[in-house]
PDB file of N, CA and C in Angstrom:
ATOM      1  N   MET A 657     109.808  62.234  88.558  1.00  0.00           N
ATOM      2  CA  MET A 657     108.482  62.772  88.747  1.00  0.00           C
ATOM      3  C   MET A 657     107.655  61.796  89.577  1.00  0.00           C
ATOM      4  N   ARG A 658     106.832  62.298  90.429  1.00  0.00           N
ATOM      5  CA  ARG A 658     106.044  61.439  91.305  1.00  0.00           C
ATOM      6  C   ARG A 658     104.872  60.833  90.543  1.00  0.00           C
ATOM      7  N   THR A 659     104.477  59.688  90.987  1.00  0.00           N
ATOM      8  CA  THR A 659     103.355  59.019  90.327  1.00  0.00           C
ATOM      9  C   THR A 659     102.059  59.668  90.763  1.00  0.00           C
ATOM     10  N   PRO A 660     101.096  59.728  89.863  1.00  0.00           N
ATOM     11  CA  PRO A 660      99.823  60.340  90.207  1.00  0.00           C
ATOM     12  C   PRO A 660      99.051  59.490  91.217  1.00  0.00           C
ATOM     13  N   ILE A 661      98.138  60.117  91.915  1.00  0.00           N
ATOM     14  CA  ILE A 661      97.299  59.420  92.882  1.00  0.00           C
ATOM     15  C   ILE A 661      96.391  58.472  92.110  1.00  0.00           C
ATOM     16  N   ALA A 662      96.457  57.207  92.435  1.00  0.00           N
ATOM     17  CA  ALA A 662      95.639  56.162  91.808  1.00  0.00           C
ATOM     18  C   ALA A 662      95.803  56.154  90.295  1.00  0.00           C
ATOM     19  N   GLY A 663      96.916  56.676  89.798  1.00  0.00           N
ATOM     20  CA  GLY A 663      97.164  56.676  88.359  1.00  0.00           C
ATOM     21  C   GLY A 663      96.223  57.571  87.573  1.00  0.00           C
ATOM     22  N   ILE A 664      95.611  58.542  88.232  1.00  0.00           N
ATOM     23  CA  ILE A 664      94.628  59.410  87.562  1.00  0.00           C
ATOM     24  C   ILE A 664      95.347  60.569  86.883  1.00  0.00           C
ATOM     25  N   ARG A 665      94.948  60.822  85.645  1.00  0.00           N
ATOM     26  CA  ARG A 665      95.469  61.953  84.881  1.00  0.00           C
ATOM     27  C   ARG A 665      94.276  62.792  84.445  1.00  0.00           C
ATOM     28  N   ILE A 666      94.329  64.092  84.707  1.00  0.00           N
ATOM     29  CA  ILE A 666      93.229  64.979  84.337  1.00  0.00           C
ATOM     30  C   ILE A 666      93.340  65.239  82.840  1.00  0.00           C
ATOM     31  N   PRO A 667      92.341  64.821  82.051  1.00  0.00           N
ATOM     32  CA  PRO A 667      92.489  64.837  80.597  1.00  0.00           C
ATOM     33  C   PRO A 667      92.514  66.217  79.950  1.00  0.00           C
ATOM     34  N   VAL A 668      91.749  67.158  80.429  1.00  0.00           N
ATOM     35  CA  VAL A 668      91.635  68.453  79.751  1.00  0.00           C
ATOM     36  C   VAL A 668      92.940  69.234  79.822  1.00  0.00           C
ATOM     37  N   ILE A 669      93.595  69.201  80.978  1.00  0.00           N
ATOM     38  CA  ILE A 669      94.826  69.976  81.144  1.00  0.00           C
ATOM     39  C   ILE A 669      96.076  69.106  81.170  1.00  0.00           C
ATOM     40  N   SER A 670      95.917  67.820  81.003  1.00  0.00           N
ATOM     41  CA  SER A 670      97.035  66.863  80.951  1.00  0.00           C
ATOM     42  C   SER A 670      97.964  66.989  82.158  1.00  0.00           C
ATOM     43  N   VAL A 671      97.365  66.945  83.340  1.00  0.00           N
ATOM     44  CA  VAL A 671      98.124  67.039  84.583  1.00  0.00           C
ATOM     45  C   VAL A 671      97.817  65.804  85.416  1.00  0.00           C
ATOM     46  N   ASP A 672      98.871  65.237  86.000  1.00  0.00           N
ATOM     47  CA  ASP A 672      98.672  64.108  86.904  1.00  0.00           C
ATOM     48  C   ASP A 672      98.044  64.601  88.199  1.00  0.00           C
ATOM     49  N   LEU A 673      97.135  63.807  88.743  1.00  0.00           N
ATOM     50  CA  LEU A 673      96.484  64.149  89.996  1.00  0.00           C
ATOM     51  C   LEU A 673      97.429  63.800  91.141  1.00  0.00           C
ATOM     52  N   SER A 674      98.265  64.758  91.520  1.00  0.00           N
ATOM     53  CA  SER A 674      99.264  64.546  92.565  1.00  0.00           C
ATOM     54  C   SER A 674      98.841  65.295  93.825  1.00  0.00           C
ATOM     55  N   PRO A 675      99.466  64.993  94.951  1.00  0.00           N
ATOM     56  CA  PRO A 675      99.146  65.736  96.181  1.00  0.00           C
ATOM     57  C   PRO A 675      99.389  67.243  96.035  1.00  0.00           C
ATOM     58  N   ALA A 676     100.460  67.607  95.350  1.00  0.00           N
ATOM     59  CA  ALA A 676     100.749  69.037  95.160  1.00  0.00           C
ATOM     60  C   ALA A 676      99.643  69.707  94.353  1.00  0.00           C
ATOM     61  N   PHE A 677      99.159  69.022  93.313  1.00  0.00           N
ATOM     62  CA  PHE A 677      98.087  69.586  92.490  1.00  0.00           C
ATOM     63  C   PHE A 677      96.807  69.716  93.301  1.00  0.00           C
ATOM     64  N   LEU A 678      96.502  68.699  94.120  1.00  0.00           N
ATOM     65  CA  LEU A 678      95.299  68.761  94.950  1.00  0.00           C
ATOM     66  C   LEU A 678      95.368  69.911  95.947  1.00  0.00           C
ATOM     67  N   ILE A 679      96.494  70.059  96.619  1.00  0.00           N
ATOM     68  CA  ILE A 679      96.645  71.141  97.596  1.00  0.00           C
ATOM     69  C   ILE A 679      96.535  72.497  96.908  1.00  0.00           C
ATOM     70  N   SER A 680      97.190  72.652  95.763  1.00  0.00           N
ATOM     71  CA  SER A 680      97.127  73.918  95.022  1.00  0.00           C
ATOM     72  C   SER A 680      95.703  74.227  94.598  1.00  0.00           C
ATOM     73  N   SER A 681      94.993  73.227  94.123  1.00  0.00           N
ATOM     74  CA  SER A 681      93.607  73.426  93.682  1.00  0.00           C
ATOM     75  C   SER A 681      92.716  73.821  94.848  1.00  0.00           C
ATOM     76  N   ILE A 682      92.884  73.148  95.978  1.00  0.00           N
ATOM     77  CA  ILE A 682      92.064  73.462  97.153  1.00  0.00           C
ATOM     78  C   ILE A 682      92.347  74.880  97.639  1.00  0.00           C
ATOM     79  N   VAL A 683      93.610  75.268  97.701  1.00  0.00           N
ATOM     80  CA  VAL A 683      93.972  76.629  98.123  1.00  0.00           C
ATOM     81  C   VAL A 683      93.376  77.655  97.164  1.00  0.00           C
ATOM     82  N   CYS A 684      93.429  77.380  95.880  1.00  0.00           N
ATOM     83  CA  CYS A 684      92.877  78.302  94.877  1.00  0.00           C
ATOM     84  C   CYS A 684      91.365  78.446  95.039  1.00  0.00           C
ATOM     85  N   VAL A 685      90.662  77.336  95.182  1.00  0.00           N
ATOM     86  CA  VAL A 685      89.203  77.379  95.326  1.00  0.00           C
ATOM     87  C   VAL A 685      88.813  78.099  96.611  1.00  0.00           C
ATOM     88  N   VAL A 686      89.495  77.807  97.705  1.00  0.00           N
ATOM     89  CA  VAL A 686      89.196  78.478  98.973  1.00  0.00           C
ATOM     90  C   VAL A 686      89.484  79.978  98.856  1.00  0.00           C
ATOM     91  N   GLY A 687      90.582  80.336  98.190  1.00  0.00           N
ATOM     92  CA  GLY A 687      90.909  81.746  97.992  1.00  0.00           C
ATOM     93  C   GLY A 687      89.855  82.478  97.184  1.00  0.00           C
ATOM     94  N   VAL A 688      89.405  81.867  96.101  1.00  0.00           N
ATOM     95  CA  VAL A 688      88.358  82.485  95.275  1.00  0.00           C
ATOM     96  C   VAL A 688      87.080  82.639  96.085  1.00  0.00           C
ATOM     97  N   TYR A 689      86.723  81.628  96.863  1.00  0.00           N
ATOM     98  CA  TYR A 689      85.524  81.694  97.699  1.00  0.00           C
ATOM     99  C   TYR A 689      85.629  82.826  98.722  1.00  0.00           C
ATOM    100  N   LEU A 690      86.790  82.929  99.386  1.00  0.00           N
ATOM    101  CA  LEU A 690      86.960  83.974 100.400  1.00  0.00           C
ATOM    102  C   LEU A 690      86.931  85.371  99.782  1.00  0.00           C
ATOM    103  N   ILE A 691      87.547  85.528  98.623  1.00  0.00           N
ATOM    104  CA  ILE A 691      87.512  86.831  97.945  1.00  0.00           C
ATOM    105  C   ILE A 691      86.084  87.175  97.548  1.00  0.00           C
ATOM    106  N   HIS A 692      85.337  86.184  97.051  1.00  0.00           N
ATOM    107  CA  HIS A 692      83.941  86.417  96.676  1.00  0.00           C
ATOM    108  C   HIS A 692      83.118  86.838  97.894  1.00  0.00           C
ATOM    109  N   ARG A 693      83.300  86.151  99.013  1.00  0.00           N
ATOM    110  CA  ARG A 693      82.582  86.504 100.237  1.00  0.00           C
ATOM    111  C   ARG A 693      82.966  87.900 100.718  1.00  0.00           C
ATOM    112  N   TRP A 694      84.257  88.223 100.614  1.00  0.00           N
ATOM    113  CA  TRP A 694      84.750  89.522 101.060  1.00  0.00           C
ATOM    114  C   TRP A 694      84.148  90.644 100.225  1.00  0.00           C
ATOM    115  N   GLN A 695      84.019  90.417  98.917  1.00  0.00           N
ATOM    116  CA  GLN A 695      83.490  91.457  98.039  1.00  0.00           C
ATOM    117  C   GLN A 695      81.998  91.668  98.221  1.00  0.00           C
ATOM    118  N   GLU A 696      81.302  90.707  98.792  1.00  0.00           N
ATOM    119  CA  GLU A 696      79.863  90.853  99.000  1.00  0.00           C
ATOM    120  C   GLU A 696      79.526  91.718 100.210  1.00  0.00           C
ATOM    121  N   LYS A 697      80.504  92.013 101.051  1.00  0.00           N
ATOM    122  CA  LYS A 697      80.240  92.844 102.223  1.00  0.00           C
ATOM    123  C   LYS A 697      79.886  94.256 101.756  1.00  0.00           C
ATOM    124  N   PRO A 698      78.906  94.899 102.411  1.00  0.00           N
ATOM    125  CA  PRO A 698      78.479  96.235 101.974  1.00  0.00           C
ATOM    126  C   PRO A 698      79.598  97.271 101.958  1.00  0.00           C
ATOM    127  N   LYS A 699      80.478  97.255 102.963  1.00  0.00           N
ATOM    128  CA  LYS A 699      81.564  98.235 103.000  1.00  0.00           C
ATOM    129  C   LYS A 699      82.475  98.085 101.793  1.00  0.00           C
ATOM    130  N   VAL A 700      82.811  96.850 101.466  1.00  0.00           N
ATOM    131  CA  VAL A 700      83.705  96.598 100.341  1.00  0.00           C
ATOM    132  C   VAL A 700      83.016  96.962  99.036  1.00  0.00           C
ATOM    133  N   ALA A 701      81.734  96.614  98.909  1.00  0.00           N
ATOM    134  CA  ALA A 701      80.994  96.947  97.694  1.00  0.00           C
ATOM    135  C   ALA A 701      80.928  98.463  97.514  1.00  0.00           C
ATOM    136  N   ASP A 702      80.656  99.186  98.599  1.00  0.00           N
ATOM    137  CA  ASP A 702      80.618 100.651  98.518  1.00  0.00           C
ATOM    138  C   ASP A 702      81.980 101.218  98.131  1.00  0.00           C
ATOM    139  N   LEU A 703      83.043 100.649  98.690  1.00  0.00           N
ATOM    140  CA  LEU A 703      84.391 101.097  98.349  1.00  0.00           C
ATOM    141  C   LEU A 703      84.662 100.904  96.857  1.00  0.00           C
ATOM    142  N   LEU A 704      84.299  99.734  96.329  1.00  0.00           N
ATOM    143  CA  LEU A 704      84.531  99.475  94.908  1.00  0.00           C
ATOM    144  C   LEU A 704      83.695 100.397  94.024  1.00  0.00           C
ATOM    145  N   ILE A 705      82.465 100.666  94.423  1.00  0.00           N
ATOM    146  CA  ILE A 705      81.607 101.576  93.653  1.00  0.00           C
ATOM    147  C   ILE A 705      82.185 102.986  93.683  1.00  0.00           C
ATOM    148  N   ASN A 706      82.626 103.452  94.851  1.00  0.00           N
ATOM    149  CA  ASN A 706      83.217 104.789  94.962  1.00  0.00           C
ATOM    150  C   ASN A 706      84.523 104.884  94.180  1.00  0.00           C
ATOM    151  N   THR A 707      85.307 103.810  94.194  1.00  0.00           N
ATOM    152  CA  THR A 707      86.557 103.797  93.432  1.00  0.00           C
ATOM    153  C   THR A 707      86.271 103.925  91.946  1.00  0.00           C
ATOM    154  N   GLU A 708      85.267 103.203  91.475  1.00  0.00           N
ATOM    155  CA  GLU A 708      84.903 103.293  90.054  1.00  0.00           C
ATOM    156  C   GLU A 708      84.446 104.709  89.708  1.00  0.00           C
ATOM    157  N   ALA A 709      83.668 105.335  90.583  1.00  0.00           N
ATOM    158  CA  ALA A 709      83.202 106.699  90.336  1.00  0.00           C
ATOM    159  C   ALA A 709      84.376 107.670  90.277  1.00  0.00           C
ATOM    160  N   GLU A 710      85.351 107.505  91.168  1.00  0.00           N
ATOM    161  CA  GLU A 710      86.522 108.386  91.161  1.00  0.00           C
ATOM    162  C   GLU A 710      87.367 108.175  89.909  1.00  0.00           C
ATOM    163  N   LEU A 711      87.490 106.930  89.466  1.00  0.00           N
ATOM    164  CA  LEU A 711      88.275 106.665  88.256  1.00  0.00           C
ATOM    165  C   LEU A 711      87.631 107.293  87.023  1.00  0.00           C
ATOM    166  N   ARG A 712      86.318 107.421  87.032  1.00  0.00           N
ATOM    167  CA  ARG A 712      85.645 108.077  85.898  1.00  0.00           C
ATOM    168  C   ARG A 712      85.944 109.581  85.866  1.00  0.00           C
ATOM    169  N   LYS A 713      86.292 110.164  87.018  1.00  0.00           N
ATOM    170  CA  LYS A 713      86.593 111.592  87.091  1.00  0.00           C
ATOM    171  C   LYS A 713      88.029 111.917  86.682  1.00  0.00           C
ATOM    172  N   VAL A 714      88.887 110.911  86.598  1.00  0.00           N
ATOM    173  CA  VAL A 714      90.303 111.125  86.313  1.00  0.00           C
ATOM    174  C   VAL A 714      90.480 111.619  84.884  1.00  0.00           C
ATOM    175  N   THR A 715      91.359 112.608  84.715  1.00  0.00           N
ATOM    176  CA  THR A 715      91.731 113.069  83.381  1.00  0.00           C
ATOM    177  C   THR A 715      92.993 112.325  82.983  1.00  0.00           C
ATOM    178  N   TRP A 716      92.846 111.414  82.053  1.00  0.00           N
ATOM    179  CA  TRP A 716      93.972 110.593  81.628  1.00  0.00           C
ATOM    180  C   TRP A 716      94.817 111.356  80.623  1.00  0.00           C
ATOM    181  N   PRO A 717      96.145 111.195  80.645  1.00  0.00           N
ATOM    182  CA  PRO A 717      97.007 111.926  79.708  1.00  0.00           C
ATOM    183  C   PRO A 717      96.819 111.424  78.276  1.00  0.00           C
ATOM    184  N   THR A 718      97.066 112.345  77.342  1.00  0.00           N
ATOM    185  CA  THR A 718      97.008 111.952  75.935  1.00  0.00           C
ATOM    186  C   THR A 718      98.275 111.180  75.588  1.00  0.00           C
ATOM    187  N   MET A 719      98.254 110.537  74.420  1.00  0.00           N
ATOM    188  CA  MET A 719      99.420 109.763  73.999  1.00  0.00           C
ATOM    189  C   MET A 719     100.628 110.677  73.833  1.00  0.00           C
ATOM    190  N   GLU A 720     100.412 111.893  73.347  1.00  0.00           N
ATOM    191  CA  GLU A 720     101.519 112.839  73.164  1.00  0.00           C
ATOM    192  C   GLU A 720     102.149 113.201  74.510  1.00  0.00           C
ATOM    193  N   GLU A 721     101.311 113.431  75.524  1.00  0.00           N
ATOM    194  CA  GLU A 721     101.835 113.739  76.856  1.00  0.00           C
ATOM    195  C   GLU A 721     102.620 112.560  77.431  1.00  0.00           C
ATOM    196  N   VAL A 722     102.128 111.356  77.208  1.00  0.00           N
ATOM    197  CA  VAL A 722     102.826 110.163  77.705  1.00  0.00           C
ATOM    198  C   VAL A 722     104.184 110.031  77.031  1.00  0.00           C
ATOM    199  N   ILE A 723     104.227 110.236  75.708  1.00  0.00           N
ATOM    200  CA  ILE A 723     105.487 110.122  74.965  1.00  0.00           C
ATOM    201  C   ILE A 723     106.469 111.190  75.424  1.00  0.00           C
ATOM    202  N   ASN A 724     106.000 112.435  75.546  1.00  0.00           N
ATOM    203  CA  ASN A 724     106.887 113.520  75.980  1.00  0.00           C
ATOM    204  C   ASN A 724     107.420 113.280  77.394  1.00  0.00           C
ATOM    205  N   SER A 725     106.564 112.853  78.294  1.00  0.00           N
ATOM    206  CA  SER A 725     107.012 112.572  79.663  1.00  0.00           C
ATOM    207  C   SER A 725     108.008 111.420  79.682  1.00  0.00           C
ATOM    208  N   SER A 726     107.746 110.401  78.881  1.00  0.00           N
ATOM    209  CA  SER A 726     108.663 109.256  78.819  1.00  0.00           C
ATOM    210  C   SER A 726     110.016 109.677  78.274  1.00  0.00           C
ATOM    211  N   LEU A 727     110.020 110.537  77.265  1.00  0.00           N
ATOM    212  CA  LEU A 727     111.287 111.015  76.704  1.00  0.00           C
ATOM    213  C   LEU A 727     112.079 111.813  77.734  1.00  0.00           C
ATOM    214  N   VAL A 728     111.388 112.642  78.504  1.00  0.00           N
ATOM    215  CA  VAL A 728     112.069 113.412  79.548  1.00  0.00           C
ATOM    216  C   VAL A 728     112.715 112.460  80.556  1.00  0.00           C
ATOM    217  N   VAL A 729     111.995 111.431  80.959  1.00  0.00           N
ATOM    218  CA  VAL A 729     112.534 110.468  81.925  1.00  0.00           C
ATOM    219  C   VAL A 729     113.729 109.731  81.337  1.00  0.00           C
ATOM    220  N   ILE A 730     113.624 109.287  80.086  1.00  0.00           N
ATOM    221  CA  ILE A 730     114.722 108.549  79.445  1.00  0.00           C
ATOM    222  C   ILE A 730     115.965 109.419  79.336  1.00  0.00           C
ATOM    223  N   VAL A 731     115.796 110.678  78.896  1.00  0.00           N
ATOM    224  CA  VAL A 731     116.940 111.583  78.756  1.00  0.00           C
ATOM    225  C   VAL A 731     117.579 111.834  80.121  1.00  0.00           C
ATOM    226  N   PHE A 732     116.762 112.064  81.147  1.00  0.00           N
ATOM    227  CA  PHE A 732     117.307 112.315  82.480  1.00  0.00           C
ATOM    228  C   PHE A 732     118.056 111.100  83.014  1.00  0.00           C
ATOM    229  N   VAL A 733     117.516 109.903  82.799  1.00  0.00           N
ATOM    230  CA  VAL A 733     118.180 108.684  83.270  1.00  0.00           C
ATOM    231  C   VAL A 733     119.512 108.504  82.555  1.00  0.00           C
ATOM    232  N   LEU A 734     119.539 108.757  81.241  1.00  0.00           N
ATOM    233  CA  LEU A 734     120.799 108.654  80.499  1.00  0.00           C
ATOM    234  C   LEU A 734     121.814 109.681  81.003  1.00  0.00           C
ATOM    235  N   PHE A 735     121.361 110.921  81.207  1.00  0.00           N
ATOM    236  CA  PHE A 735     122.246 111.963  81.718  1.00  0.00           C
ATOM    237  C   PHE A 735     122.793 111.576  83.090  1.00  0.00           C
ATOM    238  N   LEU A 736     121.923 111.116  83.964  1.00  0.00           N
ATOM    239  CA  LEU A 736     122.351 110.720  85.301  1.00  0.00           C
ATOM    240  C   LEU A 736     123.319 109.540  85.246  1.00  0.00           C
ATOM    241  N   GLY A 737     123.073 108.597  84.348  1.00  0.00           N
ATOM    242  CA  GLY A 737     123.979 107.458  84.192  1.00  0.00           C
ATOM    243  C   GLY A 737     125.359 107.888  83.747  1.00  0.00           C
ATOM    244  N   VAL A 738     125.417 108.806  82.762  1.00  0.00           N
ATOM    245  CA  VAL A 738     126.712 109.308  82.289  1.00  0.00           C
ATOM    246  C   VAL A 738     127.412 110.078  83.403  1.00  0.00           C
ATOM    247  N   PHE A 739     126.668 110.911  84.121  1.00  0.00           N
ATOM    248  CA  PHE A 739     127.253 111.674  85.220  1.00  0.00           C
ATOM    249  C   PHE A 739     127.830 110.754  86.292  1.00  0.00           C
ATOM    250  N   LEU A 740     127.073 109.742  86.690  1.00  0.00           N
ATOM    251  CA  LEU A 740     127.550 108.824  87.725  1.00  0.00           C
ATOM    252  C   LEU A 740     128.739 108.001  87.248  1.00  0.00           C
ATOM    253  N   ALA A 741     128.746 107.614  85.971  1.00  0.00           N
ATOM    254  CA  ALA A 741     129.890 106.876  85.434  1.00  0.00           C
ATOM    255  C   ALA A 741     131.138 107.753  85.462  1.00  0.00           C
ATOM    256  N   PHE A 742     130.989 109.026  85.074  1.00  0.00           N
ATOM    257  CA  PHE A 742     132.121 109.955  85.097  1.00  0.00           C
ATOM    258  C   PHE A 742     132.603 110.177  86.530  1.00  0.00           C
ATOM    259  N   ALA A 743     131.665 110.383  87.465  1.00  0.00           N
ATOM    260  CA  ALA A 743     132.039 110.593  88.866  1.00  0.00           C
ATOM    261  C   ALA A 743     132.737 109.357  89.423  1.00  0.00           C
ATOM    262  N   ASP A 744     132.262 108.178  89.082  1.00  0.00           N
ATOM    263  CA  ASP A 744     132.890 106.938  89.536  1.00  0.00           C
ATOM    264  C   ASP A 744     134.303 106.819  88.983  1.00  0.00           C
ATOM    265  N   PHE A 745     134.454 107.114  87.699  1.00  0.00           N
ATOM    266  CA  PHE A 745     135.772 107.050  87.064  1.00  0.00           C
ATOM    267  C   PHE A 745     136.730 108.029  87.732  1.00  0.00           C
ATOM    268  N   LEU A 746     136.257 109.270  87.937  1.00  0.00           N
ATOM    269  CA  LEU A 746     137.094 110.303  88.530  1.00  0.00           C
ATOM    270  C   LEU A 746     137.478 109.951  89.970  1.00  0.00           C
ATOM    271  N   LEU A 747     136.527 109.527  90.767  1.00  0.00           N
ATOM    272  CA  LEU A 747     136.824 109.174  92.158  1.00  0.00           C
ATOM    273  C   LEU A 747     137.729 107.951  92.245  1.00  0.00           C
ATOM    274  N   ALA A 748     137.571 107.002  91.338  1.00  0.00           N
ATOM    275  CA  ALA A 748     138.455 105.832  91.330  1.00  0.00           C
ATOM    276  C   ALA A 748     139.886 106.253  91.040  1.00  0.00           C
ATOM    277  N   ARG A 749     140.059 107.195  90.113  1.00  0.00           N
ATOM    278  CA  ARG A 749     141.413 107.689  89.803  1.00  0.00           C
ATOM    279  C   ARG A 749     142.012 108.396  91.015  1.00  0.00           C
ATOM    280  N   VAL A 750     141.205 109.222  91.678  1.00  0.00           N
ATOM    281  CA  VAL A 750     141.693 109.952  92.850  1.00  0.00           C
ATOM    282  C   VAL A 750     142.104 108.973  93.944  1.00  0.00           C
ATOM    283  N   VAL A 751     141.295 107.981  94.214  1.00  0.00           N
ATOM    284  CA  VAL A 751     141.620 106.993  95.248  1.00  0.00           C
ATOM    285  C   VAL A 751     142.864 106.209  94.858  1.00  0.00           C
ATOM    286  N   ARG A 752     142.983 105.859  93.591  1.00  0.00           N
ATOM    287  CA  ARG A 752     144.157 105.122  93.129  1.00  0.00           C
ATOM    288  C   ARG A 752     145.426 105.947  93.340  1.00  0.00           C
ATOM    289  N   VAL A 753     145.356 107.249  93.034  1.00  0.00           N
ATOM    290  CA  VAL A 753     146.517 108.125  93.227  1.00  0.00           C
ATOM    291  C   VAL A 753     146.832 108.248  94.717  1.00  0.00           C
ATOM    292  N   LEU A 754     145.825 108.413  95.548  1.00  0.00           N
ATOM    293  CA  LEU A 754     146.051 108.555  96.987  1.00  0.00           C
ATOM    294  C   LEU A 754     146.621 107.284  97.605  1.00  0.00           C
ATOM    295  N   LEU A 755     146.215 106.127  97.129  1.00  0.00           N
ATOM    296  CA  LEU A 755     146.705 104.874  97.695  1.00  0.00           C
ATOM    297  C   LEU A 755     148.127 104.551  97.264  1.00  0.00           C
ATOM    298  N   ARG A 756     148.578 105.118  96.161  1.00  0.00           N
ATOM    299  CA  ARG A 756     149.953 104.896  95.712  1.00  0.00           C
ATOM    300  C   ARG A 756     150.937 105.643  96.598  1.00  0.00           C
ATOM    301  N   VAL A 757     150.497 106.737  97.190  1.00  0.00           N
ATOM    302  CA  VAL A 757     151.392 107.580  97.985  1.00  0.00           C
ATOM    303  C   VAL A 757     151.671 107.023  99.318  1.00  0.00           C
TER     304      VAL A 757
END
């Protein structure tokens, strides 16, 4: 492990002050600043407000609908898996027979 810069250890998070930590921290702070600046633009703010309004109009499925839909997907995936396994087995046998000849 590399030695910390000037032997400094950040006490709250118990991390050595290394070049990698400094670069990561600077990138994170700059990223947060840029995202904050980007969100303050009127176009972006209007987009977020309109998105929130549209999400309020959405009719979300009930728990029963979610469970039923999930069961349909699970059953279909299992059926498809069995079908593909059978087709693979059958085609492998056919190829094996053809290659013996």
